[in-house]
Amino acid sequence: VARLADPLGLAAFALLALPWYLVEASRHPGLMDFWLGGQVAGRVAAPYRGESEPWWGHVLTLSWAAGMWVVPAIAMLWRLAREREQPGGRYLVAWVAVPLVAFSLFPTKRANYVIPALPAIALAAGLWWDRAVAGLAPLGRTLPRALALGVAAFGVAFTVAAFVVGDLPREVTALGWLFGPAFALGGIAAWRAAGRARLDLAFVALFLPVLGLLMGAVAVLGHPRVEAWSKISRPLIREIAAHRSSGEPIVNYHVWLRAIPFYLDERVITVSDEGRVTAFEEDDTWRDYVFTADSSFLRLMAAPERILAVVRGTEVDDIERALGAPVAILARDSRHALITNRPTAAEHAAAPPTRPGAYP
């Protein structure tokens, strides 16, 4: 604690971190109360917008974020917590434990709260392997072989499942060619290296699954279901571009596909019950693009001007009931639908309304 309270360190921290906050707080009255009250105290007092997880939620977050390296990291952190010889060892333990325990006590839980603990986990895992190569690490032979066996078993099981199980999604099957074999080969190579007491080679072999993970992600990133899940959905964006004839407004209703303004290079209207923090905006431009009431969307749909709207696929019927009139579905992906209130003659013929009746 005395080292953390070093005046020079605190001064350097304040010089780097405080100026922007002070400038913005001076420009916008009430901003400091919003930060410290709504964004800090509010998230501590209650789950923010329902972002709650079990008390162990952050443990799971660090586990999947660190992957297999979390196992040697835990072994090393356990040893460092009980010894004094390693310089900075207990600081490394505190680096992981303090945010993990503190944020686990808060009702609001987001993955990014504990992500800053990952560098400490990486350092602990690297320190364990460094000691293991020198023959000084706890479980020096057992842990690498267990880790290798688990990685290899996962790779084999994933590969077999991808080609044997018939009802798996196609994006999972696509991963079978790269993701599973890379894990299996890495695990087998690490097992053989650990069996020969070459823990340096075992360490290198366990980077094969990391390579397989990256290659698998690249292989499936363009799959429509994956794009829809990641809020990209380029096929839907291509449909928007194909159906726009005179710059009709584009509306995101209860969804936020972040890629739409990126690929179309323009702002889109957003209607969301969560809204957006606009109290400290310097101008009112956002008023033309951000709405929080569903009635705003219904007014847009009922207006004589044509609009294109991206909505949840499950909400199309609800929208039609609220409007009292059918809409035209121009395109779909696994989660969203592109609809319009004023279909052209060609769209009317290609995509009739979901219920019988005249278009408005």
mmCIF file of C-alpha atoms in Angstrom:
data_model
loop_
_atom_site.group_PDB
_atom_site.id
_atom_site.type_symbol
_atom_site.label_atom_id
_atom_site.label_comp_id
_atom_site.label_asym_id
_atom_site.label_seq_id
_atom_site.Cartn_x
_atom_site.Cartn_y
_atom_site.Cartn_z
ATOM 1 C CA VAL A 1 0.000 0.000 0.000
ATOM 2 C CA ALA A 2 2.882 2.366 0.781
ATOM 3 C CA ARG A 3 4.375 1.775 -2.660
ATOM 4 C CA LEU A 4 1.044 2.393 -4.352
ATOM 5 C CA ALA A 5 0.776 5.716 -2.480
ATOM 6 C CA ASP A 6 4.084 6.978 -3.862
ATOM 7 C CA PRO A 7 3.613 10.738 -4.512
ATOM 8 C CA LEU A 8 5.543 10.687 -7.791
ATOM 9 C CA GLY A 9 3.491 7.764 -9.086
ATOM 10 C CA LEU A 10 0.207 9.387 -8.093
ATOM 11 C CA ALA A 11 1.289 12.650 -9.730
ATOM 12 C CA ALA A 12 2.166 10.873 -12.974
ATOM 13 C CA PHE A 13 -1.166 9.023 -12.897
ATOM 14 C CA ALA A 14 -3.108 12.239 -12.319
ATOM 15 C CA LEU A 15 -1.200 14.068 -15.060
ATOM 16 C CA LEU A 16 -2.067 11.365 -17.575
ATOM 17 C CA ALA A 17 -5.628 10.585 -16.556
ATOM 18 C CA LEU A 18 -7.282 13.673 -15.068
ATOM 19 C CA PRO A 19 -6.999 16.528 -17.619
ATOM 20 C CA TRP A 20 -9.629 15.267 -20.062
ATOM 21 C CA TYR A 21 -12.141 14.610 -17.280
ATOM 22 C CA LEU A 22 -11.572 18.024 -15.729
ATOM 23 C CA VAL A 23 -11.939 19.830 -19.053
ATOM 24 C CA GLU A 24 -15.136 17.999 -19.977
ATOM 25 C CA ALA A 25 -16.627 18.411 -16.502
ATOM 26 C CA SER A 26 -15.964 22.170 -16.665
ATOM 27 C CA ARG A 27 -17.650 22.405 -20.070
ATOM 28 C CA HIS A 28 -20.758 20.397 -19.133
ATOM 29 C CA PRO A 29 -22.424 21.135 -15.788
ATOM 30 C CA GLY A 30 -23.753 17.968 -14.209
ATOM 31 C CA LEU A 31 -21.335 15.668 -16.030
ATOM 32 C CA MET A 32 -19.310 14.848 -12.918
ATOM 33 C CA ASP A 33 -22.487 13.873 -11.056
ATOM 34 C CA PHE A 34 -23.466 11.690 -14.015
ATOM 35 C CA TRP A 35 -20.090 9.942 -13.999
ATOM 36 C CA LEU A 36 -19.737 9.408 -10.272
ATOM 37 C CA GLY A 37 -23.446 9.045 -9.529
ATOM 38 C CA GLY A 38 -25.118 7.298 -12.444
ATOM 39 C CA GLN A 39 -22.152 5.464 -13.942
ATOM 40 C CA VAL A 40 -20.304 4.476 -10.750
ATOM 41 C CA ALA A 41 -22.611 4.555 -7.728
ATOM 42 C CA GLY A 42 -25.609 3.550 -9.848
ATOM 43 C CA ARG A 43 -23.883 0.448 -11.183
ATOM 44 C CA VAL A 44 -22.718 -0.494 -7.704
ATOM 45 C CA ALA A 45 -26.180 -0.069 -6.216
ATOM 46 C CA ALA A 46 -28.148 -2.054 -8.809
ATOM 47 C CA PRO A 47 -27.665 -3.943 -12.112
ATOM 48 C CA TYR A 48 -27.293 -1.371 -14.878
ATOM 49 C CA ARG A 49 -29.920 -2.053 -17.562
ATOM 50 C CA GLY A 50 -30.239 -5.612 -16.357
ATOM 51 C CA GLU A 51 -26.529 -6.421 -16.790
ATOM 52 C CA SER A 52 -26.379 -8.878 -13.941
ATOM 53 C CA GLU A 53 -24.589 -12.211 -13.672
ATOM 54 C CA PRO A 54 -24.026 -14.706 -10.860
ATOM 55 C CA TRP A 55 -21.313 -13.759 -8.381
ATOM 56 C CA TRP A 56 -18.904 -16.078 -10.199
ATOM 57 C CA GLY A 57 -19.595 -14.533 -13.613
ATOM 58 C CA HIS A 58 -16.241 -12.736 -13.788
ATOM 59 C CA VAL A 59 -14.389 -15.956 -12.950
ATOM 60 C CA LEU A 60 -15.963 -17.479 -16.051
ATOM 61 C CA THR A 61 -15.064 -14.378 -18.083
ATOM 62 C CA LEU A 62 -11.378 -14.580 -17.182
ATOM 63 C CA SER A 63 -11.391 -18.325 -17.840
ATOM 64 C CA TRP A 64 -12.650 -18.109 -21.426
ATOM 65 C CA ALA A 65 -10.651 -14.953 -22.119
ATOM 66 C CA ALA A 66 -7.376 -16.507 -20.935
ATOM 67 C CA GLY A 67 -8.180 -19.909 -22.415
ATOM 68 C CA MET A 68 -5.912 -22.797 -21.517
ATOM 69 C CA TRP A 69 -3.276 -20.429 -20.114
ATOM 70 C CA VAL A 70 -5.471 -19.840 -17.082
ATOM 71 C CA VAL A 71 -4.435 -23.259 -15.705
ATOM 72 C CA PRO A 72 -0.674 -22.577 -15.290
ATOM 73 C CA ALA A 73 -1.538 -19.004 -14.248
ATOM 74 C CA ILE A 74 -3.648 -20.247 -11.327
ATOM 75 C CA ALA A 75 -0.897 -22.657 -10.279
ATOM 76 C CA MET A 76 1.656 -19.839 -10.317
ATOM 77 C CA LEU A 77 -0.545 -17.309 -8.558
ATOM 78 C CA TRP A 78 -1.247 -19.840 -5.813
ATOM 79 C CA ARG A 79 2.497 -20.281 -5.292
ATOM 80 C CA LEU A 80 3.232 -16.544 -5.443
ATOM 81 C CA ALA A 81 0.600 -15.826 -2.801
ATOM 82 C CA ARG A 82 2.588 -17.909 -0.310
ATOM 83 C CA GLU A 83 6.162 -16.885 -1.084
ATOM 84 C CA ARG A 84 8.165 -13.694 -0.614
ATOM 85 C CA GLU A 85 11.231 -14.455 -2.733
ATOM 86 C CA GLN A 86 9.783 -13.498 -6.130
ATOM 87 C CA PRO A 87 9.996 -9.702 -6.614
ATOM 88 C CA GLY A 88 6.553 -8.349 -7.389
ATOM 89 C CA GLY A 89 4.954 -11.754 -6.959
ATOM 90 C CA ARG A 90 2.308 -10.733 -4.486
ATOM 91 C CA TYR A 91 1.616 -7.607 -6.531
ATOM 92 C CA LEU A 92 0.846 -9.938 -9.454
ATOM 93 C CA VAL A 93 -1.600 -11.823 -7.228
ATOM 94 C CA ALA A 94 -3.254 -8.564 -6.151
ATOM 95 C CA TRP A 95 -3.434 -7.443 -9.804
ATOM 96 C CA VAL A 96 -5.747 -10.399 -10.496
ATOM 97 C CA ALA A 97 -7.491 -10.760 -7.145
ATOM 98 C CA VAL A 98 -8.483 -7.168 -6.390
ATOM 99 C CA PRO A 99 -10.532 -6.440 -9.545
ATOM 100 C CA LEU A 100 -11.887 -9.990 -9.589
ATOM 101 C CA VAL A 101 -13.162 -9.842 -6.002
ATOM 102 C CA ALA A 102 -14.264 -6.204 -6.103
ATOM 103 C CA PHE A 103 -16.236 -6.431 -9.339
ATOM 104 C CA SER A 104 -17.715 -9.797 -8.368
ATOM 105 C CA LEU A 105 -19.352 -8.047 -5.409
ATOM 106 C CA PHE A 106 -21.002 -5.447 -7.652
ATOM 107 C CA PRO A 107 -24.429 -6.291 -9.096
ATOM 108 C CA THR A 108 -23.546 -4.856 -12.524
ATOM 109 C CA LYS A 109 -21.190 -7.178 -14.380
ATOM 110 C CA ARG A 110 -19.555 -6.590 -17.753
ATOM 111 C CA ALA A 111 -16.691 -8.552 -19.251
ATOM 112 C CA ASN A 112 -14.580 -5.442 -19.787
ATOM 113 C CA TYR A 113 -14.520 -4.750 -16.044
ATOM 114 C CA VAL A 114 -12.033 -7.577 -15.408
ATOM 115 C CA ILE A 115 -10.256 -7.720 -18.762
ATOM 116 C CA PRO A 116 -7.422 -5.528 -17.312
ATOM 117 C CA ALA A 117 -6.480 -8.527 -15.147
ATOM 118 C CA LEU A 118 -5.521 -10.526 -18.267
ATOM 119 C CA PRO A 119 -1.953 -9.121 -18.546
ATOM 120 C CA ALA A 120 -1.296 -10.326 -14.995
ATOM 121 C CA ILE A 121 -2.666 -13.759 -15.890
ATOM 122 C CA ALA A 122 -0.395 -13.834 -18.951
ATOM 123 C CA LEU A 123 2.632 -12.870 -16.832
ATOM 124 C CA ALA A 124 1.781 -15.526 -14.234
ATOM 125 C CA ALA A 125 1.372 -18.208 -16.907
ATOM 126 C CA GLY A 126 4.673 -17.202 -18.520
ATOM 127 C CA LEU A 127 6.419 -17.255 -15.141
ATOM 128 C CA TRP A 128 5.071 -20.754 -14.464
ATOM 129 C CA TRP A 129 6.414 -22.044 -17.787
ATOM 130 C CA ASP A 130 9.743 -20.324 -17.201
ATOM 131 C CA ARG A 131 10.073 -22.106 -13.872
ATOM 132 C CA ALA A 132 8.811 -25.372 -15.347
ATOM 133 C CA VAL A 133 11.530 -25.346 -18.018
ATOM 134 C CA ALA A 134 14.071 -24.868 -15.212
ATOM 135 C CA GLY A 135 12.464 -27.715 -13.218
ATOM 136 C CA LEU A 136 11.253 -25.422 -10.421
ATOM 137 C CA ALA A 137 7.513 -25.079 -11.054
ATOM 138 C CA PRO A 138 4.783 -26.813 -9.040
ATOM 139 C CA LEU A 139 3.284 -29.736 -10.991
ATOM 140 C CA GLY A 140 6.093 -29.225 -13.472
ATOM 141 C CA ARG A 141 5.509 -32.448 -15.423
ATOM 142 C CA THR A 142 1.909 -33.251 -14.537
ATOM 143 C CA LEU A 143 0.246 -29.970 -15.477
ATOM 144 C CA PRO A 144 1.628 -29.706 -19.057
ATOM 145 C CA ARG A 145 0.602 -33.269 -19.827
ATOM 146 C CA ALA A 146 -2.884 -32.783 -18.376
ATOM 147 C CA LEU A 147 -3.216 -29.556 -20.339
ATOM 148 C CA ALA A 148 -2.030 -31.242 -23.521
ATOM 149 C CA LEU A 149 -4.423 -34.153 -23.014
ATOM 150 C CA GLY A 150 -7.386 -31.818 -22.496
ATOM 151 C CA VAL A 151 -6.527 -29.728 -25.564
ATOM 152 C CA ALA A 152 -6.051 -32.803 -27.769
ATOM 153 C CA ALA A 153 -9.285 -34.400 -26.541
ATOM 154 C CA PHE A 154 -11.220 -31.222 -27.240
ATOM 155 C CA GLY A 155 -9.761 -30.981 -30.755
ATOM 156 C CA VAL A 156 -10.564 -34.598 -31.615
ATOM 157 C CA ALA A 157 -14.077 -34.361 -30.174
ATOM 158 C CA PHE A 158 -14.802 -31.110 -32.030
ATOM 159 C CA THR A 159 -13.517 -32.468 -35.332
ATOM 160 C CA VAL A 160 -15.506 -35.702 -35.054
ATOM 161 C CA ALA A 161 -18.663 -33.850 -34.032
ATOM 162 C CA ALA A 162 -18.334 -31.429 -36.959
ATOM 163 C CA PHE A 163 -18.437 -34.271 -39.472
ATOM 164 C CA VAL A 164 -20.605 -36.843 -37.712
ATOM 165 C CA VAL A 165 -23.395 -34.904 -36.030
ATOM 166 C CA GLY A 166 -25.888 -34.113 -38.741
ATOM 167 C CA ASP A 167 -27.886 -31.233 -37.288
ATOM 168 C CA LEU A 168 -25.012 -28.917 -36.340
ATOM 169 C CA PRO A 169 -25.120 -25.404 -37.831
ATOM 170 C CA ARG A 170 -23.040 -25.064 -40.971
ATOM 171 C CA GLU A 171 -20.726 -22.507 -39.399
ATOM 172 C CA VAL A 172 -19.769 -25.067 -36.733
ATOM 173 C CA THR A 173 -19.107 -27.674 -39.411
ATOM 174 C CA ALA A 174 -16.895 -25.178 -41.246
ATOM 175 C CA LEU A 175 -14.796 -24.824 -38.105
ATOM 176 C CA GLY A 176 -14.137 -28.567 -38.123
ATOM 177 C CA TRP A 177 -11.587 -28.253 -40.937
ATOM 178 C CA LEU A 178 -9.303 -25.834 -39.063
ATOM 179 C CA PHE A 179 -10.314 -25.282 -35.476
ATOM 180 C CA GLY A 180 -10.546 -28.897 -34.252
ATOM 181 C CA PRO A 181 -7.439 -30.333 -35.988
ATOM 182 C CA ALA A 182 -5.269 -27.445 -34.796
ATOM 183 C CA PHE A 183 -6.293 -28.140 -31.204
ATOM 184 C CA ALA A 184 -5.729 -31.873 -31.645
ATOM 185 C CA LEU A 185 -2.281 -31.485 -33.246
ATOM 186 C CA GLY A 186 -1.205 -28.906 -30.678
ATOM 187 C CA GLY A 187 -2.295 -31.122 -27.805
ATOM 188 C CA ILE A 188 -0.593 -34.230 -29.231
ATOM 189 C CA ALA A 189 2.646 -32.341 -29.891
ATOM 190 C CA ALA A 190 2.607 -30.840 -26.393
ATOM 191 C CA TRP A 191 1.998 -34.287 -24.871
ATOM 192 C CA ARG A 192 4.975 -35.804 -26.675
ATOM 193 C CA ALA A 193 7.214 -32.862 -25.796
ATOM 194 C CA ALA A 194 6.206 -32.962 -22.133
ATOM 195 C CA GLY A 195 6.791 -36.718 -22.047
ATOM 196 C CA ARG A 196 10.375 -36.089 -23.174
ATOM 197 C CA ALA A 197 10.841 -33.377 -20.551
ATOM 198 C CA ARG A 198 10.999 -30.692 -23.283
ATOM 199 C CA LEU A 199 8.624 -28.226 -21.700
ATOM 200 C CA ASP A 200 9.979 -25.446 -23.902
ATOM 201 C CA LEU A 201 8.692 -27.349 -26.958
ATOM 202 C CA ALA A 202 5.436 -28.158 -25.154
ATOM 203 C CA PHE A 203 4.937 -24.439 -24.616
ATOM 204 C CA VAL A 204 5.484 -23.749 -28.324
ATOM 205 C CA ALA A 205 3.171 -26.615 -29.338
ATOM 206 C CA LEU A 206 0.308 -25.102 -27.350
ATOM 207 C CA PHE A 207 0.339 -22.101 -29.676
ATOM 208 C CA LEU A 208 -1.078 -24.301 -32.438
ATOM 209 C CA PRO A 209 -4.572 -24.147 -30.885
ATOM 210 C CA VAL A 210 -4.264 -20.346 -30.787
ATOM 211 C CA LEU A 211 -3.449 -20.386 -34.499
ATOM 212 C CA GLY A 212 -6.397 -22.715 -35.095
ATOM 213 C CA LEU A 213 -8.661 -20.369 -33.162
ATOM 214 C CA LEU A 214 -7.650 -17.416 -35.342
ATOM 215 C CA MET A 215 -7.919 -19.410 -38.575
ATOM 216 C CA GLY A 216 -11.315 -20.764 -37.530
ATOM 217 C CA ALA A 217 -12.576 -17.270 -36.763
ATOM 218 C CA VAL A 218 -11.471 -16.066 -40.202
ATOM 219 C CA ALA A 219 -13.076 -19.084 -41.858
ATOM 220 C CA VAL A 220 -16.535 -18.478 -40.404
ATOM 221 C CA LEU A 221 -16.569 -14.685 -40.065
ATOM 222 C CA GLY A 222 -18.372 -14.248 -43.370
ATOM 223 C CA HIS A 223 -21.051 -16.820 -42.614
ATOM 224 C CA PRO A 224 -24.497 -15.144 -42.527
ATOM 225 C CA ARG A 225 -25.423 -16.542 -39.110
ATOM 226 C CA VAL A 226 -22.116 -15.437 -37.620
ATOM 227 C CA GLU A 227 -22.444 -11.985 -39.163
ATOM 228 C CA ALA A 228 -25.958 -11.619 -37.795
ATOM 229 C CA TRP A 229 -24.807 -12.687 -34.340
ATOM 230 C CA SER A 230 -21.893 -10.209 -34.432
ATOM 231 C CA LYS A 231 -24.219 -7.367 -35.507
ATOM 232 C CA ILE A 232 -22.555 -7.003 -38.909
ATOM 233 C CA SER A 233 -24.843 -8.798 -41.390
ATOM 234 C CA ARG A 234 -23.333 -7.577 -44.662
ATOM 235 C CA PRO A 235 -25.925 -9.482 -46.741
ATOM 236 C CA LEU A 236 -28.653 -7.409 -45.088
ATOM 237 C CA ILE A 237 -26.664 -4.233 -45.738
ATOM 238 C CA ARG A 238 -26.358 -5.189 -49.413
ATOM 239 C CA GLU A 239 -30.129 -5.591 -49.511
ATOM 240 C CA ILE A 240 -30.551 -2.119 -48.012
ATOM 241 C CA ALA A 241 -28.338 -0.648 -50.726
ATOM 242 C CA ALA A 242 -30.209 -2.583 -53.427
ATOM 243 C CA HIS A 243 -33.660 -1.403 -52.298
ATOM 244 C CA ARG A 244 -32.832 2.276 -51.806
ATOM 245 C CA SER A 245 -33.787 4.360 -54.797
ATOM 246 C CA SER A 246 -33.794 7.946 -53.560
ATOM 247 C CA GLY A 247 -32.026 8.060 -50.226
ATOM 248 C CA GLU A 248 -34.899 6.878 -48.037
ATOM 249 C CA PRO A 249 -34.211 7.019 -44.293
ATOM 250 C CA ILE A 250 -32.869 3.851 -42.684
ATOM 251 C CA VAL A 251 -34.199 3.003 -39.227
ATOM 252 C CA ASN A 252 -32.862 0.557 -36.650
ATOM 253 C CA TYR A 253 -35.828 -0.420 -34.486
ATOM 254 C CA HIS A 254 -34.959 -2.241 -31.241
ATOM 255 C CA VAL A 255 -31.703 -3.370 -32.891
ATOM 256 C CA TRP A 256 -28.366 -1.716 -33.496
ATOM 257 C CA LEU A 257 -26.421 -3.100 -36.453
ATOM 258 C CA ARG A 258 -23.243 -1.099 -36.014
ATOM 259 C CA ALA A 259 -21.987 -1.941 -39.486
ATOM 260 C CA ILE A 260 -24.813 -0.129 -41.316
ATOM 261 C CA PRO A 261 -23.465 3.409 -40.852
ATOM 262 C CA PHE A 262 -19.944 2.111 -41.472
ATOM 263 C CA TYR A 263 -20.625 0.414 -44.809
ATOM 264 C CA LEU A 264 -23.153 3.001 -46.046
ATOM 265 C CA ASP A 265 -21.080 5.923 -44.711
ATOM 266 C CA GLU A 266 -24.046 7.790 -43.274
ATOM 267 C CA ARG A 267 -26.037 8.154 -40.087
ATOM 268 C CA VAL A 268 -29.054 5.977 -39.488
ATOM 269 C CA ILE A 269 -32.068 6.583 -37.279
ATOM 270 C CA THR A 270 -32.170 4.541 -34.080
ATOM 271 C CA VAL A 271 -35.338 3.843 -32.104
ATOM 272 C CA SER A 272 -34.554 2.064 -28.855
ATOM 273 C CA ASP A 273 -36.194 1.965 -25.453
ATOM 274 C CA GLU A 274 -32.719 2.180 -23.913
ATOM 275 C CA GLY A 275 -31.980 5.387 -25.771
ATOM 276 C CA ARG A 276 -28.617 7.094 -25.793
ATOM 277 C CA VAL A 277 -26.957 9.556 -23.413
ATOM 278 C CA THR A 278 -27.585 12.889 -25.124
ATOM 279 C CA ALA A 279 -27.733 15.286 -22.164
ATOM 280 C CA PHE A 280 -24.161 16.436 -22.720
ATOM 281 C CA GLU A 281 -24.159 16.672 -26.524
ATOM 282 C CA GLU A 282 -22.964 20.064 -27.756
ATOM 283 C CA ASP A 283 -25.536 20.325 -30.550
ATOM 284 C CA ASP A 284 -28.991 18.987 -31.314
ATOM 285 C CA THR A 285 -28.118 17.015 -34.457
ATOM 286 C CA TRP A 286 -28.821 13.781 -32.601
ATOM 287 C CA ARG A 287 -32.507 14.733 -32.289
ATOM 288 C CA ASP A 288 -33.022 13.774 -35.943
ATOM 289 C CA TYR A 289 -31.490 10.345 -35.446
ATOM 290 C CA VAL A 290 -32.152 9.097 -31.907
ATOM 291 C CA PHE A 291 -35.611 8.263 -30.515
ATOM 292 C CA THR A 292 -36.632 6.362 -27.404
ATOM 293 C CA ALA A 293 -40.400 5.957 -27.836
ATOM 294 C CA ASP A 294 -41.944 3.242 -30.004
ATOM 295 C CA SER A 295 -44.516 5.808 -31.100
ATOM 296 C CA SER A 296 -41.759 7.641 -32.977
ATOM 297 C CA PHE A 297 -41.141 4.565 -35.100
ATOM 298 C CA LEU A 298 -44.843 4.006 -35.725
ATOM 299 C CA ARG A 299 -45.212 7.628 -36.862
ATOM 300 C CA LEU A 300 -42.349 7.123 -39.313
ATOM 301 C CA MET A 301 -43.946 3.934 -40.638
ATOM 302 C CA ALA A 302 -47.365 5.586 -40.996
ATOM 303 C CA ALA A 303 -46.007 8.683 -42.763
ATOM 304 C CA PRO A 304 -46.459 9.039 -46.536
ATOM 305 C CA GLU A 305 -42.683 8.938 -47.073
ATOM 306 C CA ARG A 306 -41.015 5.596 -47.734
ATOM 307 C CA ILE A 307 -38.558 4.289 -45.144
ATOM 308 C CA LEU A 308 -36.496 1.132 -44.778
ATOM 309 C CA ALA A 309 -36.336 -0.370 -41.299
ATOM 310 C CA VAL A 310 -34.196 -3.121 -39.784
ATOM 311 C CA VAL A 311 -36.166 -4.871 -37.032
ATOM 312 C CA ARG A 312 -36.039 -8.091 -35.056
ATOM 313 C CA GLY A 313 -37.502 -10.861 -37.152
ATOM 314 C CA THR A 314 -39.782 -11.867 -34.299
ATOM 315 C CA GLU A 315 -41.323 -8.392 -34.043
ATOM 316 C CA VAL A 316 -42.774 -8.070 -37.547
ATOM 317 C CA ASP A 317 -46.231 -9.275 -36.473
ATOM 318 C CA ASP A 318 -46.242 -6.894 -33.502
ATOM 319 C CA ILE A 319 -45.348 -3.991 -35.783
ATOM 320 C CA GLU A 320 -48.176 -4.836 -38.159
ATOM 321 C CA ARG A 321 -50.665 -5.048 -35.303
ATOM 322 C CA ALA A 322 -49.539 -1.697 -33.927
ATOM 323 C CA LEU A 323 -49.797 -0.099 -37.377
ATOM 324 C CA GLY A 324 -53.050 -1.799 -38.257
ATOM 325 C CA ALA A 325 -51.588 -2.529 -41.689
ATOM 326 C CA PRO A 326 -49.160 -5.023 -43.248
ATOM 327 C CA VAL A 327 -45.540 -4.271 -44.082
ATOM 328 C CA ALA A 328 -43.351 -5.684 -46.838
ATOM 329 C CA ILE A 329 -40.432 -7.881 -45.802
ATOM 330 C CA LEU A 330 -37.632 -7.215 -48.281
ATOM 331 C CA ALA A 331 -34.932 -9.462 -46.762
ATOM 332 C CA ARG A 332 -34.089 -11.541 -43.697
ATOM 333 C CA ASP A 333 -31.159 -13.004 -41.891
ATOM 334 C CA SER A 334 -31.231 -15.373 -38.910
ATOM 335 C CA ARG A 335 -32.130 -12.572 -36.472
ATOM 336 C CA HIS A 336 -33.329 -9.525 -38.387
ATOM 337 C CA ALA A 337 -35.754 -8.467 -41.082
ATOM 338 C CA LEU A 338 -35.571 -5.560 -43.508
ATOM 339 C CA ILE A 339 -39.045 -4.074 -43.962
ATOM 340 C CA THR A 340 -40.593 -1.085 -45.706
ATOM 341 C CA ASN A 341 -43.858 0.782 -45.344
ATOM 342 C CA ARG A 342 -44.133 1.741 -49.039
ATOM 343 C CA PRO A 343 -43.024 -1.123 -51.297
ATOM 344 C CA THR A 344 -42.458 -0.462 -54.977
ATOM 345 C CA ALA A 345 -44.441 -2.417 -57.534
ATOM 346 C CA ALA A 346 -41.492 -4.778 -58.045
ATOM 347 C CA GLU A 347 -41.076 -5.275 -54.290
ATOM 348 C CA HIS A 348 -44.809 -5.827 -53.909
ATOM 349 C CA ALA A 349 -44.688 -8.599 -56.484
ATOM 350 C CA ALA A 350 -41.496 -10.167 -55.108
ATOM 351 C CA ALA A 351 -42.333 -9.909 -51.414
ATOM 352 C CA PRO A 352 -46.091 -9.821 -50.742
ATOM 353 C CA PRO A 353 -47.237 -8.667 -47.283
ATOM 354 C CA THR A 354 -47.147 -11.157 -44.451
ATOM 355 C CA ARG A 355 -50.952 -10.951 -44.070
ATOM 356 C CA PRO A 356 -53.638 -10.417 -46.696
ATOM 357 C CA GLY A 357 -54.635 -6.807 -47.145
ATOM 358 C CA ALA A 358 -53.694 -3.681 -48.993
ATOM 359 C CA TYR A 359 -50.527 -1.797 -48.303
ATOM 360 C CA PRO A 360 -51.039 1.590 -46.680
#
